[in-house]
Every structure is written in structure tokens, then in C-alpha cells.
Amino acid sequence: MPTQADPCSQPNLIQPDEAIALLLKQVAPPDGSEVVQLTHALGRILAEDLTSAIDLPPFDNSAMDGYAFRFDDLSVNKSLTLIGQSFAGHPFQGEITPNTCIRIMTGAPLPFGYDTVQMQERVDAKEQTVVIEAPKAKGANLRYRGEEIKTGGKVLSRGTLIGAAQMGVLATIGVSQLRVIHQVKVAFFSTGDELRPVGSELSPGQIYDSNRYTIQGLLSRANIDWIDLGVIADDPEAIRHAFRDAASRADMVLTSGGVSVGDADYTKQILNEEGEITFWRLAIKPGKPFAFGHLGKAVFCGLPGNPVSSMVTFYKLVWPLLQKMQGLPHIQPLQLKAKLKGDLRKFPGRVEYQRGILSHNEQGEAEVSLTGGQGSGMLTSMSLANCFVILNQEQGDTPNGTLVTVEPFNSVLC
Ligand code: AMP
Ligand code: MG
């Protein structure tokens, strides 16, 4: 274990978990809600508990393609007389008499009087005469009315994120519109004289602004309403105007750049004049500088300018805040252990979120390799990755084969 410390680490850095806990106390869950059509509910969050107005299934029906009959009839004679059929959407209309059966298809209603279904592979049917191999018990191969959900039973709770499965469940109980929590609105911009938007030519010393596109992607994937305010030059009046404009139009103002110690731009100075902002130095790498506070009624988050740092701080700090502001419960991200493929370089001093590719080897064991260079400006380290490799503060260089902690990327975001 090397003893050399991270040259960028300093005393009194704030631990990521401590920072998240402090930040979460500063934001409140939303109170407004609105009604949307089911077809527009994907990615929205339920504002109330939802109960079912119907039993599910709504009627007893067959779980198999086969034959329906009275179980007790088979104890006398395994040969029954075929008297009709029940197809999905076309129930059997006749009278049930002893020692009879009907052809029945999956999802078709079970006629009153029958109590069991046998799958067609265990039946020998010759015209009207059907010889049935007795199933293990009465009631086999049936789905009973109300066995999944009873009328009045809770189906989804307030705070549930509506995904594909939830949309299907709502349709199953006949819900065409639902009450969801108001979307959070985030206004974002990039700061820096060196930044140019895509589609323009670069002059010497300039680079393309990438953070705005990453942030747009993250917010869109999280189904958050956003306003893109572009690139703001390192000009005091332009920055002041952008902060005021953003704060008047959104629940959160999100910027990147200009929050590190010794920055030559005016962002920090103007933030101090316009709001109540704390400049944090976090014990994480990448992503040490981070600003948080309030600008008017809006929450403010200032991400570091380096592209990977801004993504990691969004992921670790801004996303939990947005979850709470949206009315979602705070769920600790899934972490697991994987065998490191290759050697890993690290100075002790900060928690590191290196970027990895998680997979399985032939023995079914989880293993992870890094995505090449891990510089805080190398965004391809994120675009090639499917997980973070999380290394604790004291950890130093780590050899091939070590079990390391990995956190798969949240599929809502990346
Ligand atoms: P700053 O935090 O403003 O000191 O910026 C740190 C580094 O990140 C510098 O190399 C900037 O050029 C770069 N950077 C800042 N903002 C962006 C952005 N929006 N897109 C790409 N790189 C950026
Ligand atoms: Mg800058």
C-alpha cells in the first residue's frame, strides 16, 4: 500500500455521504400536482395512492389452452363428452351437465359449474369423446377472479415512478388518466470564455461546450423539465443577468464551471452577491469543487467545469436532490463487488469514482476493467463505461485481481 498522498487532497474536505445528507435537508418535496392521460404518464411520479375499481382478473379464466371440466367427474370416468368451447372474448353460453367438458383457451372465461382445466397435451380428444389425464388437484390451471388485485385494493403508492410496467398495470385496471406530481424545472447554462457551442468554428484556445449537452441528456433521461440558457461568457453583467433570469424561471439553477478555488472568472463573486451560496470542497475525485445554495426561490447547484467532474457531481449530489424535489424516495444505489482486471492507480486522500466496464467471466464471476485514461477532462471514460469503480479515501494503488466495489450506472440517467 503506497503512502504517498494525493497532491490535490487537502485537510477538511467534506465526505460525499456527509455532503448528500446536508444537501438533502435544504430541499423540500413538491406540493403541486396535475392530471395527465395514461399515454403521457411515462417518467412521471404518482401524486396519490391508486386503488383498483375492479377485481383482477375480472373473472375466473383458464391459464392454459386445454379442456375445462368438473374434477370429481374424472373419479368416475376419465372419458367426458365435449359440449362446446370458450375462447378469449367469446365465453361458453350453454348449460353445464355432469360428465362433460369444453375446449377452453388461455384467458377464456371458465363457465360456472366447472372447476378445473387440463392442458391439451394431457388430453386425448376424438370428436365428441375426450379422455382426460387427471391433474394433481381440483382447481388446476386456473386464474381466479381477484387473485392478483381485489376491488378497492392498493395497486400503486404515491411517489411511484411510472415506467413501462406501471403503465401496463394501470391499463390492466382500466385507468385512463392519473394524478402526478408537477415536474421540477431546471434552468442550466455553461460559463467560460473558452467555450463555443457545437456547430461553430473554434479559434485558438477555444473548446466546445460539452457539459450543456451532458446535462441536457441527464435531465431528459430523468424526465425533468429544462431550460437551456446557453454559454455565458466570463463577463460580470452577463453572468448576473443569467443567474437572475434562470432563478426567476426554474426550481433549480444548474451551472458548470467557475466554482473552483482561484478561478479567474466572476462566477463566485456574483453568486455571493446574488444569493446565499456555500462553496464546498468535497473529498471526491473527480469533482472536488461544488457550490450549493439559494438564488431567490430557486435552489442553486454549481458543478465543476471539468466534464467528468461535472457528471460525477451531478450523479452523486444533484440527482439525490432532484429525486427529493420530484417526490421520489431516496434509494441508496446498488453496489456490488467485482474482480479488478488490470492494475489501478490511486493516491490515498479522496474517494474516487473511476469509470469501469462491468461484465461476467466464464465462471459467472463479476469482473470490472477501467475505461482507459481517468482524467477529469476525459469524458470518453464515462461514455465507454457502464459503472463507477468506487475506491475509498485511504485506498492506494490497487493490483489486478482485487475485489473492488462497483456501482452500475443508474439506468434512468445514463
Ligand atoms: P472551471 O471549473 O471553469 O475552472 O473549468 C475547469 C475545466 O473545465 C477547464 O479546462 C474548462 O475549460 C473546462 N470546462 C468548463 N466548462 C466546460 C464545458 N461546459 N464543457 C467542456 N469543458 C468545460
Ligand atoms: Mg471557467
Coordinates of C-alpha atoms and ligand atoms in Angstrom, one line a residue:
M1 CA 0.0 0.0 0.0
P2 CA 1.7 3.3 -1.1
T3 CA 1.8 6.0 1.5
Q4 CA 2.2 8.9 -0.9
A5 CA -0.9 11.2 -0.6
D6 CA -3.0 12.7 -3.4
P7 CA -1.3 16.0 -4.2
C8 CA -4.8 17.5 -4.7
S9 CA -6.1 16.4 -1.4
Q10 CA -6.3 18.9 1.5
P11 CA -7.5 18.7 5.1
N12 CA -11.1 19.4 5.9
L13 CA -12.6 18.1 2.7
I14 CA -16.2 17.1 3.1
Q15 CA -17.1 13.4 2.7
P16 CA -19.6 12.7 -0.1
D17 CA -22.1 11.0 2.2
E18 CA -22.0 13.9 4.7
A19 CA -22.5 16.3 1.8
I20 CA -25.5 14.4 0.5
A21 CA -27.1 14.4 3.9
L22 CA -26.5 18.1 4.4
L23 CA -27.9 19.0 0.9
L24 CA -31.0 16.9 1.3
K25 CA -32.0 18.9 4.3
Q26 CA -32.0 22.0 2.1
V27 CA -34.7 21.0 -0.4
A28 CA -38.4 20.1 0.1
P29 CA -40.6 17.6 -1.8
P30 CA -43.0 19.2 -4.2
D31 CA -46.6 20.0 -3.3
G32 CA -48.3 20.7 -6.7
S33 CA -49.9 18.0 -8.9
E34 CA -51.8 17.7 -12.2
V35 CA -53.8 15.1 -14.1
V36 CA -52.3 13.5 -17.2
Q37 CA -53.5 10.9 -19.7
L38 CA -52.0 7.5 -19.2
T39 CA -50.3 7.8 -22.6
H40 CA -48.4 10.8 -21.2
A41 CA -47.5 9.3 -17.8
L42 CA -44.2 7.7 -18.6
G43 CA -41.5 9.1 -16.3
R44 CA -44.0 11.0 -14.2
I45 CA -44.5 10.3 -10.4
L46 CA -47.8 9.4 -8.9
A47 CA -49.2 12.0 -6.6
E48 CA -51.6 9.7 -4.8
D49 CA -52.2 6.1 -3.9
L50 CA -54.1 4.3 -6.6
T51 CA -56.7 1.6 -5.8
S52 CA -58.4 -0.7 -8.3
A53 CA -62.1 -0.3 -9.2
I54 CA -62.2 -3.8 -10.5
D55 CA -61.1 -7.3 -9.5
L56 CA -58.1 -8.6 -11.3
P57 CA -58.5 -10.9 -13.1
P58 CA -62.1 -9.7 -13.6
F59 CA -63.4 -13.4 -13.9
D60 CA -62.2 -16.9 -13.4
N61 CA -60.3 -18.0 -16.5
S62 CA -58.0 -20.6 -17.9
A63 CA -54.2 -20.4 -17.6
M64 CA -53.8 -22.9 -20.4
D65 CA -55.1 -24.0 -23.8
G66 CA -56.9 -27.2 -22.9
Y67 CA -60.2 -28.6 -21.6
A68 CA -62.4 -27.4 -18.7
F69 CA -64.5 -29.9 -16.6
R70 CA -65.6 -30.9 -13.1
F71 CA -62.7 -32.5 -11.3
D72 CA -64.9 -35.0 -9.4
D73 CA -66.3 -36.4 -12.7
L74 CA -62.9 -37.9 -13.5
S75 CA -63.0 -40.1 -10.4
V76 CA -65.9 -42.0 -12.1
N77 CA -64.8 -42.0 -15.7
K78 CA -61.9 -40.3 -17.5
S79 CA -63.9 -40.1 -20.7
L80 CA -66.0 -36.9 -20.9
T81 CA -68.4 -35.6 -23.6
L82 CA -67.4 -32.4 -25.4
I83 CA -70.3 -29.9 -25.3
G84 CA -68.8 -26.6 -26.5
Q85 CA -66.0 -24.1 -26.3
S86 CA -64.8 -21.0 -24.5
F87 CA -62.5 -18.7 -26.4
A88 CA -60.9 -15.4 -25.2
G89 CA -63.6 -12.8 -25.6
H90 CA -66.2 -15.5 -26.5
P91 CA -67.5 -17.3 -23.4
F92 CA -69.3 -20.6 -23.4
Q93 CA -73.0 -19.8 -23.4
G94 CA -74.6 -23.3 -22.7
E95 CA -75.6 -25.3 -19.6
I96 CA -73.1 -27.4 -17.7
T97 CA -74.2 -31.1 -17.2
P98 CA -72.3 -34.0 -15.4
N99 CA -69.5 -35.8 -17.2
T100 CA -69.0 -33.1 -19.8
C101 CA -66.1 -30.8 -20.8
I102 CA -65.5 -27.9 -23.1
R103 CA -62.5 -26.8 -25.1
I104 CA -61.0 -23.7 -23.4
M105 CA -58.2 -21.3 -24.5
T106 CA -55.8 -19.3 -22.3
G107 CA -57.6 -16.3 -20.8
A108 CA -61.1 -17.6 -21.8
P109 CA -63.8 -17.4 -19.0
L110 CA -64.4 -20.6 -17.0
P111 CA -68.1 -21.5 -17.2
F112 CA -69.9 -21.7 -13.8
G113 CA -70.1 -25.3 -12.8
Y114 CA -66.6 -26.4 -14.0
D115 CA -63.7 -26.2 -11.6
T116 CA -60.6 -27.5 -13.3
V117 CA -58.6 -27.2 -16.6
Q118 CA -56.2 -29.8 -18.1
M119 CA -53.7 -28.7 -20.7
Q120 CA -54.4 -30.0 -24.2
E121 CA -51.1 -32.1 -24.3
R122 CA -52.6 -34.3 -21.5
V123 CA -55.9 -35.0 -23.3
D124 CA -56.9 -37.4 -26.0
A125 CA -59.8 -35.9 -27.9
K126 CA -61.6 -37.9 -30.6
E127 CA -64.6 -35.9 -31.9
Q128 CA -67.0 -35.5 -29.0
T129 CA -65.2 -38.0 -26.7
V130 CA -62.4 -36.6 -24.6
V131 CA -60.2 -38.7 -22.4
I132 CA -58.5 -36.6 -19.8
E133 CA -55.5 -37.4 -17.6
A134 CA -56.5 -36.2 -14.2
P135 CA -54.4 -33.2 -13.0
K136 CA -52.9 -33.3 -9.4
A137 CA -55.8 -31.3 -7.8
K138 CA -59.1 -29.7 -8.3
G139 CA -58.6 -26.1 -9.5
A140 CA -55.5 -26.8 -11.6
N141 CA -54.6 -24.4 -14.4
L142 CA -57.0 -21.7 -13.4
R143 CA -56.6 -18.0 -12.7
Y144 CA -59.2 -16.9 -10.2
R145 CA -61.2 -13.7 -10.1
G146 CA -59.5 -11.1 -7.9
E147 CA -56.4 -13.4 -7.1
E148 CA -54.0 -10.6 -8.1
I149 CA -55.9 -7.5 -7.0
K150 CA -59.3 -7.2 -5.3
T151 CA -61.7 -4.3 -5.9
G152 CA -60.6 -1.4 -3.6
G153 CA -57.1 -2.9 -3.1
K154 CA -54.0 -0.6 -3.4
V155 CA -52.2 -1.1 -6.7
L156 CA -49.5 1.7 -6.7
S157 CA -48.3 4.0 -4.0
R158 CA -47.8 7.8 -4.1
G159 CA -44.2 8.5 -5.1
T160 CA -44.1 5.6 -7.6
L161 CA -42.1 6.4 -10.8
I162 CA -44.3 5.4 -13.8
G163 CA -42.3 3.1 -16.0
A164 CA -43.5 0.7 -18.7
A165 CA -44.7 -1.9 -16.2
Q166 CA -46.6 0.7 -14.2
M167 CA -48.3 1.9 -17.4
G168 CA -49.3 -1.6 -18.1
V169 CA -50.6 -2.2 -14.6
L170 CA -52.7 1.0 -14.8
A171 CA -54.2 -0.1 -18.1
T172 CA -55.0 -3.5 -16.6
I173 CA -57.3 -1.9 -14.1
G174 CA -58.8 0.5 -16.6
V175 CA -57.1 3.7 -15.6
S176 CA -57.1 6.2 -18.4
Q177 CA -55.8 9.3 -16.5
L178 CA -53.9 9.8 -13.3
R179 CA -52.7 12.5 -10.9
V180 CA -49.0 13.1 -11.0
I181 CA -46.6 15.4 -9.2
H182 CA -45.6 18.6 -11.0
Q183 CA -42.3 18.3 -12.9
V184 CA -39.3 20.0 -11.5
K185 CA -37.9 22.7 -13.8
V186 CA -34.2 23.2 -14.1
A187 CA -32.5 26.1 -15.9
F188 CA -28.9 25.5 -16.9
F189 CA -26.0 27.2 -18.6
S190 CA -22.3 26.9 -19.0
T191 CA -19.8 29.5 -18.0
G192 CA -16.4 30.2 -19.6
D193 CA -14.9 32.5 -22.3
E194 CA -13.2 29.5 -23.9
L195 CA -16.5 27.6 -24.6
R196 CA -18.1 27.5 -28.1
P197 CA -21.4 25.8 -29.0
V198 CA -21.3 22.9 -31.4
G199 CA -21.8 24.0 -35.0
S200 CA -19.3 26.9 -34.7
E201 CA -15.6 27.2 -35.6
L202 CA -13.0 27.0 -32.9
S203 CA -10.5 29.8 -32.6
P204 CA -7.1 29.2 -30.9
G205 CA -7.6 28.5 -27.2
Q206 CA -11.3 27.6 -27.5
I207 CA -13.1 24.3 -26.9
Y208 CA -16.6 23.0 -27.5
D209 CA -19.0 23.3 -24.6
S210 CA -19.9 19.7 -23.8
N211 CA -21.4 20.0 -20.3
R212 CA -24.6 21.5 -21.5
Y213 CA -25.2 18.5 -23.7
T214 CA -24.4 16.0 -20.9
I215 CA -26.7 17.9 -18.5
Q216 CA -29.5 18.1 -21.1
G217 CA -29.1 14.3 -21.5
L218 CA -29.2 13.6 -17.8
L219 CA -32.2 15.9 -17.2
S220 CA -34.1 14.5 -20.1
R221 CA -33.5 10.9 -19.1
A222 CA -34.7 11.8 -15.6
N223 CA -37.8 13.4 -17.2
I224 CA -37.1 16.8 -15.7
D225 CA -38.4 19.9 -17.4
W226 CA -35.4 22.0 -18.5
I227 CA -34.4 25.4 -20.0
D228 CA -31.1 25.7 -21.8
L229 CA -29.7 29.2 -21.3
G230 CA -26.6 28.6 -23.4
V231 CA -23.0 29.6 -22.8
I232 CA -22.4 32.7 -20.7
A233 CA -19.1 34.5 -21.1
D234 CA -16.9 35.4 -18.1
D235 CA -18.5 38.8 -18.0
P236 CA -19.9 40.1 -14.7
E237 CA -23.1 41.6 -16.1
A238 CA -23.8 38.7 -18.4
I239 CA -23.4 36.2 -15.5
R240 CA -25.5 38.3 -13.2
H241 CA -28.3 38.6 -15.7
A242 CA -28.2 34.8 -16.4
F243 CA -28.5 33.9 -12.7
R244 CA -31.4 36.3 -12.2
D245 CA -33.2 35.1 -15.4
A246 CA -32.6 31.4 -14.5
A247 CA -33.7 31.8 -10.9
S248 CA -37.0 33.5 -12.0
R249 CA -37.9 30.7 -14.4
A250 CA -36.9 27.5 -12.6
D251 CA -37.0 25.5 -9.4
M252 CA -33.2 24.8 -9.8
V253 CA -30.4 26.7 -11.4
L254 CA -27.6 24.4 -12.6
T255 CA -24.3 25.7 -13.9
S256 CA -21.0 24.3 -14.7
G257 CA -17.6 26.0 -14.4
G258 CA -16.3 28.8 -12.4
V259 CA -16.6 27.3 -8.9
S260 CA -13.0 26.2 -8.2
V261 CA -10.6 27.9 -5.9
G262 CA -8.6 30.6 -7.7
D263 CA -10.9 30.8 -10.7
A264 CA -10.2 33.8 -12.9
D265 CA -13.9 34.3 -13.7
Y266 CA -16.6 36.2 -11.9
T267 CA -19.0 33.5 -11.1
K268 CA -18.2 33.1 -7.4
Q269 CA -18.2 36.8 -6.7
I270 CA -21.6 37.3 -8.4
L271 CA -23.1 34.3 -6.7
N272 CA -22.1 35.7 -3.4
E273 CA -23.8 39.0 -4.3
E274 CA -27.0 37.4 -5.7
G275 CA -27.7 34.6 -3.3
E276 CA -26.7 32.5 -0.3
I277 CA -24.1 30.1 -1.6
T278 CA -21.7 27.8 0.0
F279 CA -18.6 26.7 -1.9
W280 CA -17.8 23.1 -0.9
R281 CA -14.6 21.2 -1.3
L282 CA -15.5 17.6 -1.5
A283 CA -13.3 14.6 -0.7
I284 CA -14.3 13.0 -4.1
K285 CA -12.4 12.6 -7.3
P286 CA -13.2 13.8 -9.8
G287 CA -15.4 16.6 -8.6
K288 CA -13.8 18.4 -5.7
P289 CA -15.3 21.9 -6.1
F290 CA -19.1 22.2 -5.8
A291 CA -21.3 25.1 -5.0
F292 CA -24.8 24.9 -3.4
G293 CA -27.3 27.4 -2.1
H294 CA -30.3 29.5 -3.0
L295 CA -30.8 32.2 -5.6
G296 CA -34.2 33.8 -4.9
K297 CA -36.7 31.0 -4.7
A298 CA -34.6 28.6 -6.7
V299 CA -32.1 26.1 -5.5
F300 CA -28.6 26.6 -7.0
C301 CA -26.1 23.9 -7.8
G302 CA -22.7 24.9 -9.3
L303 CA -20.9 21.9 -10.9
P304 CA -17.2 22.0 -11.6
G305 CA -16.3 22.7 -15.2
N306 CA -14.3 19.6 -16.0
P307 CA -16.6 17.4 -17.9
V308 CA -16.2 14.2 -15.9
S309 CA -16.3 16.1 -12.6
S310 CA -19.5 17.8 -13.6
M311 CA -21.1 14.4 -14.5
V312 CA -19.9 12.7 -11.3
T313 CA -21.1 15.6 -9.0
F314 CA -24.4 15.7 -10.9
Y315 CA -24.7 11.9 -10.3
K316 CA -23.7 11.9 -6.7
L317 CA -25.1 15.2 -5.4
V318 CA -27.6 16.8 -7.8
W319 CA -29.5 13.6 -8.6
P320 CA -30.4 12.8 -4.9
L321 CA -31.6 16.5 -4.6
L322 CA -33.7 16.2 -7.7
Q323 CA -35.2 12.9 -6.6
K324 CA -36.3 14.6 -3.4
M325 CA -37.6 17.7 -5.2
Q326 CA -39.6 15.4 -7.5
G327 CA -41.1 13.4 -4.7
L328 CA -39.1 10.2 -5.2
P329 CA -37.8 8.3 -2.2
H330 CA -34.0 8.4 -1.7
I331 CA -32.8 4.9 -2.5
Q332 CA -29.1 4.0 -2.0
P333 CA -27.7 3.0 -5.3
L334 CA -26.9 -0.7 -5.8
Q335 CA -23.3 -1.6 -5.2
L336 CA -21.6 -4.9 -5.6
K337 CA -18.1 -6.5 -5.6
A338 CA -16.2 -7.3 -8.8
K339 CA -12.8 -8.6 -9.5
L340 CA -10.5 -5.9 -10.9
K341 CA -9.0 -6.7 -14.3
G342 CA -5.6 -4.9 -14.6
D343 CA -3.8 -2.6 -12.1
L344 CA -5.4 0.6 -10.9
R345 CA -3.6 3.8 -10.0
K346 CA -4.8 5.8 -7.0
F347 CA -3.4 8.2 -4.4
P348 CA -4.9 7.9 -0.9
G349 CA -6.8 11.1 0.1
R350 CA -10.2 11.2 -1.7
V351 CA -13.0 8.8 -2.5
E352 CA -12.6 8.1 -6.2
Y353 CA -15.2 7.3 -8.8
Q354 CA -13.2 5.7 -11.6
R355 CA -15.1 4.6 -14.7
G356 CA -15.4 0.9 -15.5
I357 CA -16.9 -1.8 -17.7
L358 CA -18.6 -4.4 -15.6
S359 CA -19.1 -7.9 -17.0
H360 CA -19.1 -11.6 -16.2
N361 CA -16.3 -14.0 -16.8
E362 CA -16.8 -17.7 -17.9
Q363 CA -17.1 -18.8 -14.2
G364 CA -20.0 -16.3 -13.8
E365 CA -18.0 -14.0 -11.5
A366 CA -18.4 -10.3 -11.8
E367 CA -15.3 -8.5 -13.1
V368 CA -14.5 -4.9 -14.0
S369 CA -11.9 -3.2 -16.1
L370 CA -11.2 0.5 -16.3
T371 CA -12.1 2.5 -19.5
G372 CA -8.6 3.7 -20.1
G373 CA -7.4 7.2 -19.1
Q374 CA -9.2 8.5 -16.0
G375 CA -8.5 12.3 -16.3
S376 CA -11.3 14.5 -15.1
G377 CA -11.5 16.1 -18.5
M378 CA -11.7 12.8 -20.4
L379 CA -15.4 12.3 -21.0
T380 CA -14.9 9.2 -23.1
S381 CA -14.1 7.5 -19.8
M382 CA -17.8 7.9 -19.0
S383 CA -19.2 7.2 -22.5
L384 CA -17.4 3.8 -22.6
A385 CA -18.4 2.9 -19.1
N386 CA -21.4 1.1 -17.5
C387 CA -20.4 1.6 -13.9
F388 CA -18.3 3.5 -11.3
V389 CA -15.4 1.7 -9.6
I390 CA -15.6 3.3 -6.1
L391 CA -12.4 3.4 -4.1
N392 CA -12.4 4.6 -0.5
Q393 CA -10.4 7.5 0.7
E394 CA -7.5 5.5 2.2
Q395 CA -7.1 3.2 -0.8
G396 CA -3.9 3.5 -2.8
D397 CA -2.8 1.7 -6.0
T398 CA -4.8 -1.5 -6.4
P399 CA -3.5 -4.6 -8.2
N400 CA -5.1 -6.9 -10.7
G401 CA -7.5 -9.4 -9.1
T402 CA -8.5 -7.3 -6.1
L403 CA -12.2 -7.3 -5.2
V404 CA -13.4 -3.7 -5.7
T405 CA -16.8 -2.0 -5.1
V406 CA -18.7 -1.1 -8.3
E407 CA -21.9 0.8 -8.8
P408 CA -23.7 0.2 -12.0
F409 CA -24.9 3.4 -13.7
N410 CA -28.4 4.3 -12.9
S411 CA -30.4 3.3 -16.0
V412 CA -32.7 6.3 -15.5
L413 CA -29.7 8.6 -16.1
C414 CA -27.0 7.0 -18.4
Ligands
AMP1 P1 -13.6 25.7 -14.5 O1 -14.3 24.9 -13.4 O2 -14.4 26.8 -15.0 O3 -12.3 26.2 -13.9 O4 -13.2 24.8 -15.7 C1 -12.3 23.6 -15.5 C2 -12.0 23.0 -16.8 O5 -13.2 22.5 -17.4 C3 -11.4 23.9 -17.8 O6 -10.5 23.1 -18.6 C4 -12.6 24.3 -18.7 O7 -12.2 24.7 -20.0 C5 -13.4 23.0 -18.7 N1 -14.8 23.3 -18.9 C6 -15.5 24.2 -18.2 N2 -16.8 24.3 -18.6 C7 -16.9 23.4 -19.7 C8 -17.9 22.9 -20.5 N3 -19.1 23.4 -20.4 N4 -17.6 22.0 -21.5 C9 -16.4 21.5 -21.6 N5 -15.4 21.8 -20.8 C10 -15.6 22.8 -19.8
MG2 MG -14.2 28.6 -16.2

